[in-house]
Amino acid sequence: MNSFRSRLAAVMIGLVGMAVAAAGIYMAVTFERSHYDALRDNLVREIGLIEDAVDWHPAAGTDAYARFTERARHYRSITGARVTFIAGDGTVLGDSDHDPASMDNHLDRPEVAEAQRKGVGYDVRRSDTTHHNMMYVAVKREAGDADGFIRLALDVSEIEQGIRRLWFGLITGLLLLLAVAAAASWRIARGMTKPLEAVTRAAQRIRNMDYEARVEVDPRGEIGELGRAVNAMAESLQQQMVRIRQKESQLESVLDNMTSGIVMINRAGVILLLNRMAEELLGMPAHELLGRQYTEARQQYELVRLIGDALERREHLRDELTFYYPEERQIEINLVPIEGRDDSGGLLLVLQDVTAIRRLERMRSEFVANVSHELKTPIAAVKGFAETLLGGACSDPETQRAFLKIIHDESDRLNRLVNDILELSKIESRRAPLLFSPVELGPFIGKTVELLAKEAERKNIRIETEVGDELYVEADEDRLRQIVVNVLSNAINYTPEGGRVRIQVEPVASGDGQIAEEDDYDAIRIRISDNGIGIPKKDLPRIFERFYRVDKARSRSSGGTGLGLSIVKHLVELHRGSIAVESTVGVGTTFTIELPVLQESAGDAGLFLQ
């Protein structure tokens, strides 16, 4: 824009300079010409006066030279101009400044020759005699045999100096005028281009996607109209960009928070888009995939082949693949063709992690199989002994009593199994709401140990308790007792006769798990340890699974259903707690249960601790 301002100012200055120069030159030339014309007219008038006063008879001889020279000098003193009398044949009769006898014939002088033709002659030239620029004016005198010419010559040096002074003043004035015109032109050009510069800057900011740019110009005139148009365009673009950004933000939020992975591939096989879940499922960050061919992504061959088939066939495909990186997952893949204008379609991949679903399906299948297997054993026993009794074993009272005892035990076991299955089902479906209330752990542990005292006495197992004074926890007392009873019962069952089981309750700080003071704690830790047979390390991750038994024969002989620890884990989680196990074969096992002191849903139920 500065170059445009400079060009505009230069054009304006050039036009003004040309106009001023032309006017100045015209004035100077006109002045010079009028000055010379006025001087010539004055000389002609003076010649007329001299002609009227001079007697040309006789006009020859030595006396004529003296007389005309004397008259020439007389008139020079009056007019201040050089006076020359010339005969009709060009002979100089008299001159006010030089000896006429020594002067050349003047008939060929330009002013004399012109006077010969027109009556009056005029010329300005450098005089060979005076060596100055002179104005010569000659007038022809017609008087029969006494024709001649009267010529006046005036030195124009002073006139030329005046004209030079005029030119100097004129040029100086023109330069000053040109400088003023240049300043005015620059100011005018600046005033004209400044609004355009503002419009240009605003347009450049809009081009750089800064749609808050506005033009502040005078609303009058065409530039004002242009500024308003640019402002309206910027405001419209800003509103459109706000809407576009809102939609992009909404779309990004939806894509980033989807539980399904989304990958978009154009028809050329270039990956255009993928969301956060797709990055997680594919195990690669977006910056390594975007803008690259799908064949360059380090993934398994089946996925690359599936994408290629979908791009080629342009139809909806569905498959399920196992991904082993970054971890083993079962991924359901839907490939949907996208039709766009101008051959701009592509392919949309929807990735769904179905690992948990397949695991649940497998667990359900295993659960059904385990339930069937667990139910089959007592049912077969009941059926078998009942058939034996019906077949004639009733005649022997001892045999009959033994068989009936077995049928009764298997029925109890079957009843416990069904009850545990129903209980676990209610707990998992959260159809058994917990009733939270303050529980003092000292008396609570004592009553719970009493429930299993007889069972421990039969195996001569010593139960030791270590509970601090006035320790409280907010919990469902019945469910908490169920947790402790199940774990304690397992400890008694898997501890040999004469063994030891220990229950330890201590307050802890929930943030770091360290033991806290009894008047400042956030959680309760319950440790139940024994010196029993222990659990192999390979079985530790699975002991909370339903129907999983480390020692199946011993578990069945003790009447266990294989659901106790699974129920314990679910109840602990419902209390927002955690359970962990440590065990060494032949040394013993320790279960650690941590429960928060206060439950979030219990309102003000924990105020008793204040």
PDB file of N, CA, C and O in Angstrom, residues 22-38 163 166-167 170:
ATOM      1  N   ALA A  22       4.497  24.414 -17.079  1.00  0.00           N
ATOM      2  CA  ALA A  22       3.964  24.924 -18.346  1.00  0.00           C
ATOM      3  C   ALA A  22       3.449  26.350 -18.180  1.00  0.00           C
ATOM      4  O   ALA A  22       3.712  27.242 -19.016  1.00  0.00           O
ATOM      5  N   ALA A  23       2.725  26.590 -17.054  1.00  0.00           N
ATOM      6  CA  ALA A  23       2.215  27.949 -16.825  1.00  0.00           C
ATOM      7  C   ALA A  23       3.367  28.930 -16.622  1.00  0.00           C
ATOM      8  O   ALA A  23       3.347  30.067 -17.142  1.00  0.00           O
ATOM      9  N   GLY A  24       4.393  28.518 -15.887  1.00  0.00           N
ATOM     10  CA  GLY A  24       5.525  29.419 -15.652  1.00  0.00           C
ATOM     11  C   GLY A  24       6.270  29.740 -16.925  1.00  0.00           C
ATOM     12  O   GLY A  24       6.636  30.908 -17.173  1.00  0.00           O
ATOM     13  N   ILE A  25       6.509  28.697 -17.714  1.00  0.00           N
ATOM     14  CA  ILE A  25       7.230  28.931 -18.971  1.00  0.00           C
ATOM     15  C   ILE A  25       6.423  29.838 -19.888  1.00  0.00           C
ATOM     16  O   ILE A  25       6.948  30.765 -20.524  1.00  0.00           O
ATOM     17  N   TYR A  26       5.125  29.574 -19.943  1.00  0.00           N
ATOM     18  CA  TYR A  26       4.264  30.407 -20.794  1.00  0.00           C
ATOM     19  C   TYR A  26       4.292  31.852 -20.313  1.00  0.00           C
ATOM     20  O   TYR A  26       4.414  32.796 -21.112  1.00  0.00           O
ATOM     21  N   MET A  27       4.216  32.047 -18.995  1.00  0.00           N
ATOM     22  CA  MET A  27       4.244  33.404 -18.458  1.00  0.00           C
ATOM     23  C   MET A  27       5.581  34.073 -18.751  1.00  0.00           C
ATOM     24  O   MET A  27       5.635  35.254 -19.144  1.00  0.00           O
ATOM     25  N   ALA A  28       6.665  33.326 -18.552  1.00  0.00           N
ATOM     26  CA  ALA A  28       7.990  33.923 -18.772  1.00  0.00           C
ATOM     27  C   ALA A  28       8.191  34.295 -20.240  1.00  0.00           C
ATOM     28  O   ALA A  28       8.672  35.399 -20.567  1.00  0.00           O
ATOM     29  N   VAL A  29       7.805  33.371 -21.124  1.00  0.00           N
ATOM     30  CA  VAL A  29       7.975  33.652 -22.557  1.00  0.00           C
ATOM     31  C   VAL A  29       7.082  34.813 -22.975  1.00  0.00           C
ATOM     32  O   VAL A  29       7.490  35.712 -23.734  1.00  0.00           O
ATOM     33  N   THR A  30       5.849  34.790 -22.456  1.00  0.00           N
ATOM     34  CA  THR A  30       4.925  35.872 -22.801  1.00  0.00           C
ATOM     35  C   THR A  30       5.450  37.207 -22.287  1.00  0.00           C
ATOM     36  O   THR A  30       5.397  38.252 -22.985  1.00  0.00           O
ATOM     37  N   PHE A  31       5.984  37.204 -21.054  1.00  0.00           N
ATOM     38  CA  PHE A  31       6.535  38.428 -20.489  1.00  0.00           C
ATOM     39  C   PHE A  31       7.719  38.940 -21.321  1.00  0.00           C
ATOM     40  O   PHE A  31       7.824  40.126 -21.629  1.00  0.00           O
ATOM     41  N   GLU A  32       8.603  37.973 -21.671  1.00  0.00           N
ATOM     42  CA  GLU A  32       9.778  38.378 -22.462  1.00  0.00           C
ATOM     43  C   GLU A  32       9.359  38.948 -23.825  1.00  0.00           C
ATOM     44  O   GLU A  32       9.867  39.986 -24.286  1.00  0.00           O
ATOM     45  N   ARG A  33       8.393  38.245 -24.444  1.00  0.00           N
ATOM     46  CA  ARG A  33       7.960  38.704 -25.774  1.00  0.00           C
ATOM     47  C   ARG A  33       7.264  40.062 -25.677  1.00  0.00           C
ATOM     48  O   ARG A  33       7.519  40.953 -26.499  1.00  0.00           O
ATOM     49  N   SER A  34       6.401  40.190 -24.665  1.00  0.00           N
ATOM     50  CA  SER A  34       5.703  41.478 -24.541  1.00  0.00           C
ATOM     51  C   SER A  34       6.687  42.595 -24.199  1.00  0.00           C
ATOM     52  O   SER A  34       6.530  43.749 -24.657  1.00  0.00           O
ATOM     53  N   HIS A  35       7.705  42.279 -23.428  1.00  0.00           N
ATOM     54  CA  HIS A  35       8.704  43.285 -23.091  1.00  0.00           C
ATOM     55  C   HIS A  35       9.471  43.732 -24.332  1.00  0.00           C
ATOM     56  O   HIS A  35       9.664  44.937 -24.564  1.00  0.00           O
ATOM     57  N   TYR A  36       9.877  42.774 -25.125  1.00  0.00           N
ATOM     58  CA  TYR A  36      10.589  43.095 -26.359  1.00  0.00           C
ATOM     59  C   TYR A  36       9.674  43.838 -27.330  1.00  0.00           C
ATOM     60  O   TYR A  36      10.093  44.780 -28.023  1.00  0.00           O
ATOM     61  N   ASP A  37       8.407  43.419 -27.408  1.00  0.00           N
ATOM     62  CA  ASP A  37       7.467  44.081 -28.322  1.00  0.00           C
ATOM     63  C   ASP A  37       7.243  45.529 -27.900  1.00  0.00           C
ATOM     64  O   ASP A  37       7.189  46.453 -28.743  1.00  0.00           O
ATOM     65  N   ALA A  38       7.093  45.707 -26.570  1.00  0.00           N
ATOM     66  CA  ALA A  38       6.887  47.087 -26.093  1.00  0.00           C
ATOM     67  C   ALA A  38       8.120  47.940 -26.379  1.00  0.00           C
ATOM     68  O   ALA A  38       8.023  49.125 -26.803  1.00  0.00           O
ATOM     69  N   ILE A 163      15.155  39.759 -17.287  1.00  0.00           N
ATOM     70  CA  ILE A 163      14.463  38.518 -17.656  1.00  0.00           C
ATOM     71  C   ILE A 163      15.055  37.333 -16.896  1.00  0.00           C
ATOM     72  O   ILE A 163      14.341  36.427 -16.444  1.00  0.00           O
ATOM     73  N   LEU A 166      13.781  37.448 -13.629  1.00  0.00           N
ATOM     74  CA  LEU A 166      12.405  36.958 -13.699  1.00  0.00           C
ATOM     75  C   LEU A 166      12.381  35.428 -13.722  1.00  0.00           C
ATOM     76  O   LEU A 166      11.604  34.796 -13.001  1.00  0.00           O
ATOM     77  N   TRP A 167      13.262  34.849 -14.569  1.00  0.00           N
ATOM     78  CA  TRP A 167      13.324  33.375 -14.642  1.00  0.00           C
ATOM     79  C   TRP A 167      13.750  32.779 -13.294  1.00  0.00           C
ATOM     80  O   TRP A 167      13.190  31.764 -12.859  1.00  0.00           O
ATOM     81  N   LEU A 170      10.919  33.107 -11.027  1.00  0.00           N
ATOM     82  CA  LEU A 170       9.855  32.205 -11.455  1.00  0.00           C
ATOM     83  C   LEU A 170      10.196  30.758 -11.113  1.00  0.00           C
ATOM     84  O   LEU A 170       9.353  30.008 -10.602  1.00  0.00           O
TER      85      LEU A 170
END
